[in-house]
Tab-separated table of C-alpha atoms in Angstrom:
chain	number	residue	atom	x	y	z
A	7	MET	CA	-22.567	-3.742	-192.021
A	8	SER	CA	-21.701	-6.987	-189.878
A	9	ARG	CA	-20.036	-6.031	-187.084
A	10	LEU	CA	-17.696	-8.112	-185.815
A	11	LEU	CA	-15.318	-8.448	-182.196
A	12	VAL	CA	-12.118	-10.036	-182.157
A	13	ILE	CA	-11.079	-10.327	-178.473
A	14	ASP	CA	-7.269	-11.745	-177.988
A	15	ASP	CA	-4.322	-10.596	-176.110
A	16	GLU	CA	-2.276	-11.389	-179.197
A	17	PRO	CA	-1.578	-8.013	-180.965
A	18	SER	CA	-0.392	-10.369	-184.075
A	19	ILE	CA	-3.428	-12.768	-183.895
A	20	GLN	CA	-6.075	-9.138	-183.881
A	21	PHE	CA	-3.362	-7.943	-186.650
A	22	SER	CA	-4.161	-10.935	-188.391
A	23	ILE	CA	-7.587	-11.366	-188.699
A	24	GLU	CA	-8.136	-7.881	-189.662
A	25	GLN	CA	-5.277	-8.622	-193.227
A	26	VAL	CA	-7.764	-11.318	-193.672
A	27	LEU	CA	-10.571	-10.227	-193.678
A	28	ALA	CA	-10.089	-6.585	-195.053
A	29	GLU	CA	-11.703	-6.824	-198.166
A	30	GLU	CA	-15.234	-7.944	-196.809
A	31	ASP	CA	-17.630	-5.363	-195.454
A	32	ILE	CA	-17.566	-5.764	-191.801
A	33	GLU	CA	-17.313	-3.349	-189.073
A	34	LEU	CA	-14.307	-4.874	-187.222
A	35	PHE	CA	-13.803	-4.595	-183.604
A	36	ARG	CA	-11.051	-5.338	-181.256
A	37	ALA	CA	-10.198	-6.093	-177.369
A	38	GLU	CA	-7.284	-7.205	-175.762
A	39	THR	CA	-8.719	-8.097	-172.077
A	40	ALA	CA	-12.137	-9.545	-171.070
A	41	GLU	CA	-12.550	-6.037	-169.743
A	42	GLN	CA	-13.102	-4.505	-172.367
A	43	GLY	CA	-14.628	-7.099	-174.792
A	44	LEU	CA	-17.138	-6.810	-173.041
A	45	ARG	CA	-17.689	-3.071	-172.702
A	46	LEU	CA	-17.074	-2.740	-176.217
A	47	ALA	CA	-20.391	-5.954	-177.199
A	48	ALA	CA	-22.673	-3.946	-175.037
A	49	GLU	CA	-21.576	-0.628	-177.246
A	50	HIS	CA	-21.604	-2.397	-180.365
A	51	MET	CA	-23.502	-5.752	-180.570
A	52	PRO	CA	-22.018	-7.540	-182.823
A	53	ASP	CA	-22.820	-9.667	-185.128
A	54	VAL	CA	-20.329	-12.516	-185.023
A	55	ILE	CA	-17.635	-12.477	-181.274
A	56	LEU	CA	-13.788	-14.332	-182.160
A	57	LEU	CA	-12.989	-14.584	-178.349
A	58	ASP	CA	-9.688	-16.421	-178.054
A	59	ILE	CA	-10.103	-19.393	-175.110
A	60	ARG	CA	-7.426	-18.301	-173.034
A	61	LEU	CA	-6.645	-14.556	-172.259
A	62	GLY	CA	-4.308	-12.826	-169.441
A	63	ASP	CA	-7.235	-11.362	-167.400
A	64	ARG	CA	-9.994	-13.886	-167.651
A	65	SER	CA	-11.010	-17.659	-169.221
A	66	GLY	CA	-12.586	-17.433	-172.676
A	67	LEU	CA	-14.980	-19.743	-171.286
A	68	GLU	CA	-16.507	-17.747	-168.779
A	69	LEU	CA	-16.532	-14.413	-170.747
A	70	PHE	CA	-18.838	-16.683	-172.838
A	71	ARG	CA	-21.009	-16.150	-170.549
A	72	ASP	CA	-21.698	-13.212	-169.755
A	73	LEU	CA	-21.017	-12.324	-173.948
A	74	ARG	CA	-24.358	-15.120	-174.318
A	75	ARG	CA	-26.359	-13.006	-171.481
A	76	LEU	CA	-25.882	-9.575	-172.965
A	77	ASP	CA	-26.423	-10.459	-176.635
A	78	PRO	CA	-28.034	-13.967	-177.433
A	79	LYS	CA	-28.401	-13.412	-180.483
A	80	SER	CA	-24.725	-13.203	-181.098
A	81	LEU	CA	-22.423	-15.919	-182.679
A	82	ILE	CA	-19.139	-16.530	-180.608
A	83	ILE	CA	-16.342	-18.735	-182.423
A	84	PHE	CA	-13.306	-19.139	-179.713
A	85	ILE	CA	-9.592	-19.851	-180.890
A	86	THR	CA	-6.985	-20.836	-179.513
A	87	GLY	CA	-3.734	-22.037	-179.915
A	88	HIS	CA	-4.532	-25.275	-177.596
A	89	GLY	CA	-6.217	-27.303	-179.991
A	90	THR	CA	-7.579	-29.980	-177.372
A	91	SER	CA	-9.764	-32.767	-177.755
A	92	ASP	CA	-11.302	-30.799	-174.275
A	93	THR	CA	-11.293	-27.798	-175.426
A	94	ALA	CA	-12.819	-28.560	-178.535
A	95	ILE	CA	-16.310	-30.123	-176.700
A	96	GLU	CA	-16.274	-28.122	-173.813
A	97	ALA	CA	-16.987	-25.089	-176.107
A	98	MET	CA	-19.277	-26.124	-178.770
A	99	LYS	CA	-20.881	-27.654	-175.378
A	100	LEU	CA	-21.502	-24.030	-174.470
A	101	GLY	CA	-22.808	-23.396	-177.617
A	102	ALA	CA	-20.255	-21.421	-179.946
A	103	TYR	CA	-20.936	-21.350	-183.221
A	104	ASP	CA	-17.265	-23.387	-184.142
A	105	TYR	CA	-14.129	-23.064	-182.857
A	106	LEU	CA	-10.812	-22.524	-184.681
A	107	VAL	CA	-7.401	-23.201	-183.765
A	108	LYS	CA	-4.251	-21.174	-183.990
A	109	PRO	CA	-2.050	-20.370	-185.851
A	110	LEU	CA	-5.307	-19.804	-187.767
A	111	ASP	CA	-6.244	-20.223	-191.604
A	112	ALA	CA	-6.825	-17.644	-193.618
A	113	ASP	CA	-9.524	-19.610	-196.333
A	114	GLN	CA	-10.928	-21.220	-192.577
A	115	LEU	CA	-11.335	-18.628	-190.769
A	116	GLN	CA	-12.845	-16.094	-194.173
A	117	GLN	CA	-15.290	-19.132	-194.556
A	118	VAL	CA	-15.835	-19.500	-191.097
A	119	VAL	CA	-17.066	-15.416	-190.786
A	120	GLY	CA	-18.706	-15.435	-193.567
A	121	GLN	CA	-21.183	-18.240	-192.202
A	122	ALA	CA	-22.157	-17.363	-189.378
A	123	MET	CA	-22.358	-13.602	-190.716
A	124	ALA	CA	-25.005	-15.063	-193.272
A	125	ILE	CA	-27.133	-17.153	-190.503
A	126	SER	CA	-26.289	-15.123	-187.714
A	127	HIS	CA	-29.796	-13.233	-187.391
A	128	MET	CA	-31.293	-16.643	-188.282
A	129	MET	CA	-28.878	-18.630	-185.413
A	130	HIS	CA	-31.734	-20.393	-182.319
A	131	VAL	CA	-30.194	-19.796	-178.859
A	132	PRO	CA	-28.180	-22.769	-177.960
A	133	THR	CA	-28.746	-24.536	-174.666
A	134	ILE	CA	-25.883	-23.668	-172.121
A	135	VAL	CA	-24.662	-26.341	-170.248
A	136	GLU	CA	-22.078	-25.868	-167.371
A	137	GLU	CA	-18.274	-25.934	-166.859
A	138	ALA	CA	-17.413	-29.946	-165.267
A	139	ASP	CA	-13.710	-30.480	-164.485
A	140	ARG	CA	-12.419	-32.747	-166.811
A	141	PRO	CA	-9.289	-34.874	-165.982
A	142	GLU	CA	-6.043	-34.078	-168.643
A	143	ASP	CA	-4.396	-37.580	-168.737
A	144	ARG	CA	-7.305	-40.045	-168.518
A	145	PRO	CA	-6.592	-42.735	-170.100
A	146	ASP	CA	-10.147	-42.558	-172.400
A	147	ARG	CA	-9.612	-39.136	-173.271
A	148	LEU	CA	-9.680	-38.360	-177.426
A	149	ILE	CA	-6.699	-37.373	-179.278
A	150	GLY	CA	-6.270	-34.976	-182.247
A	151	SER	CA	-5.995	-31.338	-183.209
A	152	GLY	CA	-6.178	-31.818	-187.234
A	153	ALA	CA	-8.938	-30.988	-188.727
A	154	ALA	CA	-10.773	-33.946	-188.705
A	155	MET	CA	-10.904	-34.323	-185.052
A	156	GLN	CA	-11.478	-31.361	-184.447
A	157	SER	CA	-15.358	-31.829	-186.053
A	158	VAL	CA	-15.900	-35.050	-184.833
A	159	CYS	CA	-14.971	-33.308	-181.242
A	160	LYS	CA	-17.228	-30.105	-182.179
A	161	GLN	CA	-19.944	-32.983	-182.905
A	162	ILE	CA	-19.480	-34.463	-179.648
A	163	GLY	CA	-19.894	-31.329	-177.683
A	164	ARG	CA	-23.238	-30.579	-179.710
A	165	VAL	CA	-24.972	-33.947	-179.179
A	166	ALA	CA	-23.322	-35.065	-176.364
A	167	PRO	CA	-25.385	-32.667	-173.810
A	168	GLN	CA	-28.856	-33.786	-176.335
A	169	ASP	CA	-30.630	-37.164	-174.926
A	170	VAL	CA	-30.774	-38.357	-178.384
A	171	ASN	CA	-29.106	-42.230	-179.898
A	172	VAL	CA	-25.816	-41.610	-181.337
A	173	LEU	CA	-24.752	-43.748	-184.439
A	174	ILE	CA	-20.579	-44.002	-184.460
A	175	LEU	CA	-19.439	-45.316	-188.005
A	176	GLY	CA	-15.650	-46.065	-188.616
A	177	GLU	CA	-12.898	-48.852	-189.628
A	178	SER	CA	-11.895	-50.940	-186.233
A	179	GLY	CA	-9.880	-48.847	-184.222
A	180	THR	CA	-11.148	-45.592	-185.141
A	181	GLY	CA	-11.459	-44.998	-181.471
A	182	LYS	CA	-15.536	-45.400	-181.280
A	183	GLU	CA	-15.711	-46.748	-178.443
A	184	LEU	CA	-13.270	-43.882	-177.173
A	185	VAL	CA	-16.206	-41.495	-178.648
A	186	ALA	CA	-18.996	-42.831	-177.517
A	187	ARG	CA	-18.003	-42.466	-173.415
A	188	ALA	CA	-16.545	-39.036	-174.919
A	189	ILE	CA	-20.391	-38.435	-175.473
A	190	TYR	CA	-21.576	-39.820	-172.091
A	191	HIS	CA	-19.467	-38.154	-170.209
A	192	HIS	CA	-20.263	-35.024	-171.290
A	193	SER	CA	-23.799	-35.507	-171.040
A	194	ARG	CA	-26.799	-35.197	-168.906
A	195	ARG	CA	-26.027	-38.597	-168.025
A	196	SER	CA	-22.786	-38.832	-166.786
A	197	GLN	CA	-23.608	-39.813	-163.302
A	198	ALA	CA	-25.555	-42.891	-164.040
A	199	PRO	CA	-23.596	-46.034	-165.631
A	200	PHE	CA	-21.802	-46.368	-169.002
A	201	LEU	CA	-21.905	-49.833	-170.125
A	202	ALA	CA	-20.663	-51.717	-173.648
A	203	ILE	CA	-21.271	-55.063	-174.810
A	204	ASN	CA	-19.713	-56.590	-178.576
A	205	CYS	CA	-22.452	-57.895	-180.175
A	206	ALA	CA	-19.954	-59.439	-182.694
A	207	ALA	CA	-17.897	-61.306	-179.230
A	208	ILE	CA	-21.661	-63.288	-177.813
A	209	PRO	CA	-22.212	-66.308	-179.843
A	210	GLU	CA	-26.575	-65.545	-181.044
A	211	SER	CA	-27.611	-67.274	-178.855
A	212	LEU	CA	-26.221	-65.639	-175.857
A	213	LEU	CA	-26.751	-61.798	-176.375
A	214	GLU	CA	-29.956	-61.976	-176.115
A	215	SER	CA	-29.558	-63.151	-171.933
A	216	GLU	CA	-26.912	-60.432	-171.775
A	217	LEU	CA	-28.812	-57.902	-173.350
A	218	PHE	CA	-32.402	-57.530	-171.591
A	219	GLY	CA	-31.485	-60.878	-168.800
A	220	HIS	CA	-33.615	-63.638	-167.814
A	221	GLU	CA	-35.435	-65.498	-165.073
A	222	ARG	CA	-34.530	-68.628	-163.256
A	223	GLY	CA	-36.093	-71.697	-165.473
A	224	ALA	CA	-36.055	-69.752	-169.210
A	225	PHE	CA	-33.970	-72.355	-170.963
A	226	THR	CA	-31.247	-74.544	-169.154
A	227	GLY	CA	-28.610	-73.942	-167.316
A	228	ALA	CA	-30.606	-70.954	-166.500
A	229	ASP	CA	-31.103	-71.732	-162.392
A	230	ARG	CA	-30.707	-67.488	-161.468
A	231	ARG	CA	-32.534	-65.156	-161.897
A	232	ARG	CA	-30.047	-62.688	-164.509
A	233	ILE	CA	-30.490	-58.934	-165.076
A	234	GLY	CA	-29.386	-58.034	-168.630
A	235	LYS	CA	-26.817	-54.349	-169.636
A	236	PHE	CA	-30.540	-52.496	-170.345
A	237	GLU	CA	-31.287	-53.231	-166.851
A	238	GLN	CA	-28.073	-52.388	-165.313
A	239	SER	CA	-28.327	-49.060	-167.686
A	240	HIS	CA	-31.237	-47.717	-166.427
A	241	GLY	CA	-30.411	-44.327	-166.446
A	242	GLY	CA	-27.114	-44.130	-168.246
A	243	THR	CA	-26.042	-44.910	-171.453
A	244	LEU	CA	-25.467	-48.505	-173.800
A	245	LEU	CA	-23.358	-48.905	-175.987
A	246	LEU	CA	-24.071	-51.368	-179.001
A	247	ASP	CA	-20.980	-52.213	-180.312
A	248	GLU	CA	-20.656	-54.042	-183.534
A	249	ILE	CA	-24.359	-53.742	-183.785
A	250	GLY	CA	-24.249	-55.181	-187.508
A	251	ASP	CA	-23.340	-58.574	-186.437
A	252	MET	CA	-26.377	-58.450	-184.537
A	253	ALA	CA	-29.290	-60.867	-185.512
A	254	PRO	CA	-32.350	-60.186	-187.378
A	255	GLY	CA	-33.737	-61.221	-183.848
A	256	THR	CA	-32.116	-59.405	-180.976
A	257	GLN	CA	-32.307	-56.301	-183.901
A	258	ALA	CA	-36.526	-56.589	-183.598
A	259	LYS	CA	-36.194	-56.837	-179.209
A	260	ILE	CA	-34.229	-53.807	-179.646
A	261	LEU	CA	-36.594	-52.735	-181.662
A	262	ARG	CA	-39.869	-52.645	-179.755
A	263	LEU	CA	-37.209	-51.483	-177.039
A	264	LEU	CA	-36.713	-48.354	-178.065
A	265	GLN	CA	-39.912	-48.266	-179.479
A	266	GLU	CA	-42.006	-48.392	-176.037
A	267	GLY	CA	-38.801	-48.107	-173.802
A	268	SER	CA	-39.704	-51.555	-172.419
A	269	PHE	CA	-38.467	-54.778	-172.147
A	270	GLU	CA	-39.217	-58.549	-171.069
A	271	ARG	CA	-36.609	-60.912	-169.789
A	272	LEU	CA	-36.068	-64.213	-171.317
A	273	GLY	CA	-39.041	-66.367	-169.313
A	274	GLY	CA	-40.723	-63.787	-168.257
A	275	SER	CA	-43.492	-61.531	-168.921
A	276	GLU	CA	-43.297	-58.725	-166.530
A	277	PRO	CA	-42.664	-55.225	-168.496
A	278	ILE	CA	-39.360	-53.408	-166.980
A	279	THR	CA	-39.240	-49.645	-167.594
A	280	ALA	CA	-35.640	-49.235	-170.080
A	281	ASN	CA	-34.541	-45.543	-169.504
A	282	VAL	CA	-31.516	-45.545	-171.275
A	283	ARG	CA	-29.886	-43.686	-173.970
A	284	VAL	CA	-28.503	-46.149	-176.680
A	285	ILE	CA	-24.382	-45.141	-178.528
A	286	ALA	CA	-24.849	-47.648	-181.258
A	287	ALA	CA	-20.708	-48.549	-182.989
A	288	THR	CA	-20.500	-50.424	-186.669
A	289	ASN	CA	-17.274	-51.067	-189.374
A	290	GLN	CA	-19.671	-52.331	-191.684
A	291	ASN	CA	-21.892	-50.438	-193.913
A	292	LEU	CA	-25.091	-50.719	-193.308
A	293	ASP	CA	-26.674	-49.020	-196.117
A	294	ALA	CA	-25.482	-52.513	-198.176
A	295	LEU	CA	-26.326	-54.148	-195.211
A	296	ILE	CA	-29.840	-53.273	-195.470
A	297	GLU	CA	-30.214	-53.987	-198.627
A	298	GLN	CA	-28.599	-57.614	-197.829
A	299	GLY	CA	-32.143	-57.693	-195.717
A	300	ARG	CA	-29.202	-58.276	-192.669
A	301	PHE	CA	-29.985	-55.046	-191.003
A	302	ARG	CA	-33.692	-53.680	-190.505
A	303	LYS	CA	-34.224	-50.478	-192.107
A	304	ASP	CA	-36.854	-49.572	-188.676
A	305	LEU	CA	-34.027	-50.023	-186.208
A	306	TYR	CA	-31.209	-48.173	-188.385
A	307	TYR	CA	-33.861	-44.878	-188.539
A	308	ARG	CA	-34.079	-45.363	-184.745
A	309	LEU	CA	-29.981	-45.227	-183.774
A	310	ARG	CA	-29.456	-42.768	-186.385
A	311	GLY	CA	-30.823	-39.846	-183.834
A	312	VAL	CA	-27.289	-38.823	-184.559
A	313	THR	CA	-24.207	-40.245	-187.119
A	314	ILE	CA	-21.224	-39.525	-186.568
A	315	THR	CA	-18.275	-40.417	-188.568
A	316	LEU	CA	-14.557	-41.373	-187.862
A	317	PRO	CA	-12.261	-41.098	-190.571
A	318	PRO	CA	-9.313	-43.820	-190.389
A	319	LEU	CA	-5.854	-42.879	-189.344
A	320	ARG	CA	-3.900	-43.006	-192.854
A	321	ASP	CA	-6.798	-39.686	-193.522
A	322	ARG	CA	-5.287	-37.491	-190.486
A	323	THR	CA	-2.234	-37.939	-190.844
A	324	GLU	CA	-1.398	-34.983	-189.247
A	325	ASP	CA	-2.150	-36.709	-185.720
A	326	ILE	CA	-0.220	-39.601	-185.780
A	327	ALA	CA	2.597	-37.789	-183.791
A	328	GLU	CA	0.497	-36.358	-181.524
A	329	LEU	CA	-0.679	-39.611	-181.168
A	330	ALA	CA	2.707	-41.870	-180.704
A	331	HIS	CA	3.966	-39.144	-178.216
A	332	TYR	CA	1.065	-39.798	-176.057
A	333	PHE	CA	1.118	-43.641	-175.948
A	334	LEU	CA	5.352	-43.662	-175.075
A	335	PHE	CA	4.119	-41.335	-172.058
A	336	ARG	CA	0.697	-43.488	-171.050
A	337	TYR	CA	3.250	-46.500	-171.681
A	338	ASN	CA	6.344	-45.568	-169.869
A	339	ARG	CA	4.210	-45.439	-166.743
A	340	GLN	CA	2.278	-48.272	-167.439
A	341	LEU	CA	5.363	-50.052	-168.516
A	342	GLY	CA	8.135	-48.722	-166.199
A	343	THR	CA	10.076	-47.312	-169.646
A	344	SER	CA	11.346	-44.197	-169.345
A	345	VAL	CA	12.142	-43.313	-173.260
A	346	GLN	CA	11.284	-39.828	-173.759
A	347	SER	CA	11.189	-38.566	-177.506
A	348	ILE	CA	10.386	-40.298	-181.180
A	349	SER	CA	13.499	-40.075	-183.841
A	350	PRO	CA	12.402	-38.032	-186.415
A	351	GLU	CA	13.477	-40.898	-188.396
A	352	ALA	CA	10.931	-42.826	-186.404
A	353	LEU	CA	8.222	-40.851	-186.781
A	354	GLU	CA	8.510	-40.328	-190.574
A	355	LEU	CA	7.838	-44.435	-191.060
A	356	LEU	CA	5.175	-43.939	-188.650
A	357	GLU	CA	3.647	-40.982	-191.092
A	358	ARG	CA	3.951	-43.041	-194.254
A	359	HIS	CA	2.615	-46.358	-192.932
A	360	ALA	CA	-1.013	-46.863	-193.820
A	361	TRP	CA	-2.445	-48.258	-190.281
A	362	PRO	CA	-5.071	-51.254	-191.642
A	363	GLY	CA	-5.906	-51.468	-187.956
A	364	ASN	CA	-5.807	-47.826	-187.598
A	365	VAL	CA	-4.693	-45.763	-184.556
A	366	ARG	CA	-5.432	-49.562	-182.094
A	367	GLU	CA	-2.263	-50.491	-184.146
A	368	LEU	CA	-0.556	-47.375	-183.399
A	369	GLN	CA	-0.774	-48.069	-180.400
A	370	SER	CA	0.710	-51.843	-180.311
A	371	VAL	CA	3.023	-50.838	-182.195
A	372	ILE	CA	4.078	-47.540	-179.739
A	373	ARG	CA	3.869	-51.164	-177.029
A	374	GLU	CA	6.372	-52.876	-178.677
A	375	ALA	CA	8.580	-50.623	-179.921
A	376	LEU	CA	8.857	-49.087	-176.230
A	377	LEU	CA	10.077	-53.113	-175.268
A	378	ALA	CA	12.321	-53.175	-177.311
A	379	SER	CA	14.334	-49.592	-177.370
A	380	ALA	CA	17.116	-48.932	-175.160
A	381	GLY	CA	17.652	-45.232	-174.481
A	382	PRO	CA	16.343	-41.887	-174.226
A	383	THR	CA	14.792	-41.973	-177.640
A	384	LEU	CA	12.564	-44.312	-179.862
A	385	LEU	CA	14.495	-44.773	-182.712
A	386	PRO	CA	13.846	-46.944	-186.172
A	387	GLU	CA	14.981	-50.088	-185.492
A	388	PHE	CA	13.122	-50.432	-182.280
A	389	LEU	CA	9.553	-50.474	-184.660
A	390	PRO	CA	8.412	-53.720	-185.715
A	391	ALA	CA	9.887	-55.452	-188.560
A	392	GLU	CA	7.320	-54.856	-190.992
A	393	LEU	CA	7.751	-51.196	-190.756
A	394	ARG	CA	11.194	-50.380	-190.837
A	395	ARG	CA	10.428	-53.231	-194.906
A	396	GLU	CA	7.777	-50.554	-196.005
A	397	ALA	CA	11.108	-48.094	-196.343
A	398	GLY	CA	13.702	-50.376	-196.904
A	399	GLY	CA	11.939	-52.917	-199.233
A	400	GLU	CA	12.251	-53.231	-203.156
A	401	ARG	CA	9.961	-50.300	-204.490
A	402	GLU	CA	9.169	-48.230	-206.898
A	403	PRO	CA	10.529	-44.775	-206.320
A	404	ASP	CA	8.203	-42.257	-204.635
A	405	PRO	CA	7.937	-39.423	-207.132
A	406	LYS	CA	10.657	-36.821	-205.765
A	407	PRO	CA	9.473	-33.853	-203.120
A	408	GLY	CA	8.281	-30.521	-205.577
A	409	ALA	CA	7.544	-33.021	-208.452
A	410	THR	CA	3.892	-31.699	-209.768
A	411	VAL	CA	0.918	-31.941	-209.688
A	412	THR	CA	0.631	-34.381	-212.626
A	413	VAL	CA	-1.101	-37.614	-214.079
A	414	GLU	CA	1.587	-39.548	-215.944
A	415	GLU	CA	-0.163	-43.078	-214.341
A	416	ASP	CA	-2.588	-44.656	-216.168
A	417	TRP	CA	-5.354	-45.864	-214.659
A	418	ARG	CA	-5.821	-48.792	-216.037
A	419	SER	CA	-2.211	-49.235	-214.670
A	420	LEU	CA	-3.367	-50.526	-211.543
A	421	PRO	CA	-4.654	-54.403	-212.073
A	422	ASP	CA	-1.810	-54.460	-213.385
A	423	PHE	CA	0.481	-53.126	-210.741
A	424	VAL	CA	-1.591	-55.206	-207.963
A	425	GLU	CA	-0.407	-58.700	-209.933
A	426	ASP	CA	2.329	-57.267	-210.610
A	427	ALA	CA	3.351	-56.822	-206.889
A	428	ALA	CA	1.724	-60.127	-205.094
A	429	SER	CA	2.954	-62.437	-207.687
A	430	ARG	CA	6.538	-60.876	-206.789
A	431	GLY	CA	5.553	-61.784	-203.051
A	432	GLU	CA	5.606	-57.999	-201.589
A	433	THR	CA	2.783	-58.174	-199.003
A	434	ASP	CA	2.576	-54.213	-198.848
A	435	VAL	CA	0.165	-53.785	-202.038
A	436	TYR	CA	-2.785	-52.724	-200.173
A	437	ARG	CA	-0.482	-50.143	-198.146
A	438	ARG	CA	1.339	-49.032	-202.310
A	439	ALA	CA	-2.079	-49.544	-204.496
A	440	LEU	CA	-3.756	-46.781	-202.120
A	441	GLU	CA	-0.750	-44.284	-202.881
A	442	ARG	CA	-1.050	-44.709	-206.049
A	443	PHE	CA	-4.406	-44.458	-206.377
A	444	ASP	CA	-5.087	-41.824	-203.807
A	445	ARG	CA	-1.703	-40.306	-206.464
A	446	LEU	CA	-4.541	-40.713	-209.004
A	447	VAL	CA	-7.366	-39.190	-208.042
A	448	ILE	CA	-6.065	-35.857	-206.346
A	449	GLY	CA	-3.350	-35.428	-209.349
A	450	SER	CA	-6.511	-35.042	-211.234
A	451	VAL	CA	-9.122	-33.244	-209.213
A	452	MET	CA	-5.653	-30.688	-208.089
A	453	ARG	CA	-5.352	-30.157	-212.587
A	454	ARG	CA	-8.915	-29.294	-212.600
A	455	ALA	CA	-9.042	-26.604	-209.139
A	456	GLY	CA	-5.956	-25.470	-211.234
A	457	GLY	CA	-4.218	-25.941	-208.544
A	458	GLN	CA	-6.170	-24.073	-206.141
A	459	GLN	CA	-6.336	-26.610	-202.988
A	460	ASN	CA	-9.764	-25.391	-201.703
A	461	LYS	CA	-11.288	-25.714	-204.486
A	462	ALA	CA	-9.631	-29.434	-204.351
A	463	ALA	CA	-10.601	-30.199	-201.754
A	464	GLU	CA	-14.097	-29.434	-202.154
A	465	ILE	CA	-14.095	-31.475	-204.787
A	466	LEU	CA	-12.787	-34.641	-202.975
A	467	GLY	CA	-14.638	-33.884	-200.075
A	468	LEU	CA	-12.207	-33.960	-197.969
A	469	SER	CA	-11.091	-30.832	-194.804
A	470	ARG	CA	-7.755	-28.349	-196.505
A	471	ALA	CA	-6.108	-30.126	-194.065
A	472	THR	CA	-5.966	-33.678	-194.610
A	473	LEU	CA	-5.616	-33.068	-198.655
A	474	ARG	CA	-1.920	-31.267	-197.309
A	475	ALA	CA	-1.225	-33.543	-195.433
A	476	LYS	CA	-1.884	-36.660	-198.678
A	477	LEU	CA	0.032	-34.213	-200.576
A	478	ARG	CA	2.466	-34.757	-198.122
A	479	HIS	CA	2.613	-37.512	-197.634
A	480	LEU	CA	2.553	-38.618	-201.494
A	481	HIS	CA	5.480	-35.901	-202.071
A	482	MET	CA	3.065	-34.385	-204.364
A	483	ALA	CA	4.050	-30.225	-205.145
A	484	VAL	CA	1.690	-28.170	-206.003
A	485	GLU	CA	1.592	-25.378	-208.335
A	486	LYS	CA	-1.043	-23.713	-209.314
A	487	THR	CA	-2.208	-22.564	-213.180
A	488	LEU	CA	-3.368	-18.788	-211.825
A	489	ALA	CA	-1.015	-15.874	-211.994
A	490	PRO	CA	0.381	-14.688	-209.166
A	491	GLN	CA	-0.747	-11.258	-207.830
A	492	GLU	CA	0.965	-8.094	-207.015
A	493	PRO	CA	2.240	-7.538	-203.592
A	494	LYS	CA	-0.115	-4.980	-201.807
A	495	THR	CA	1.420	-1.203	-201.640
């Protein structure tokens, strides 16, 4: 029988965990204090430990180290009611197996604990990295307590201490540079320089000089030696943003640098050592570019030591309110405004918008709304006109809340819908077509899954939280085809 130790100072949480795992083949021990938890861990040597990050007598992050010294083979899963990105990153840096946010999802708890139990005897001991102070309100802080962003934070925590190259994929405005800065911030190179260069914003003729530098006389106008970004970031981290736009010749030089660890300035012959961690980012499909002969496959493999894919904002609607309030208070300070809250009606408009520009667009919308606002509350009338038109203009009615998940729209109607909407001069065709497509796909899968969200999320390749958010956004209620179970007596 597997052994599980729960260390949490809330008896209700302990009871809930015990109830959820009651039918599992698990021997469960409970502790409400750090001291009691250490004693039980020493006595029973549990396979898995559920550890609250904030205990009454001691920090869970500190207790983690003592538990790991006591038994390096125990897998530790942090649980907390405060799901900030920094906490998730720090937890994973320490070597935690996983990180769960209260209120605990029963299915997720069963899945994570079950997986941990199954592989506990095979787990390698993670490297322990010392904690560092983190300012809570720095401008590059990652925001989002939803499942999608927590998964990204876990990846950052795992990869940051490892000195490997990282490839960050995501649409424009999803926060690729913020993720790169978070990796740097939590890495062993955090005291060395961090530099970023946008490969798409610099002409091809100048990009090589920006990256590698040049000697005096290397080309017309080169009247003095220039130190490039690789040399400037020696010992630190260099972000190559929008690397998918880089010309083939520059790609070849980057590949050589990654292979040999050295380069020459333009017009020079002296090899220069480059001790630099490279993080590359792009909003393009590199596989497609490779097929088209526009991106080197060998460079792609060199760059993707670890790949982190960022979700678009439309797939993490559960984070929109948190992001909006973060930008609200941030711009209050910058602009000298004093808006204290966002009305529920305004939040609803924000959550219904498709956000093709992602987080960057949301940031711009909040700033614009603050400049237009009057009074302590951000109301719908202060939001940009296009957001209000989406809610108030003529359009097909949305399904009523509570409508069952069925596929009533014919797949073949999508082209006709787009054509008709475009011919009427409508300006939100893309968003509405995406919603219709989502409704068709999710409705089909939910029917196939018998209304079971876990199974449907697995088929769709989404987290359960993301699927729930989409169901709410599309006003799709779920009717399970399974008969309800009789309550236990």
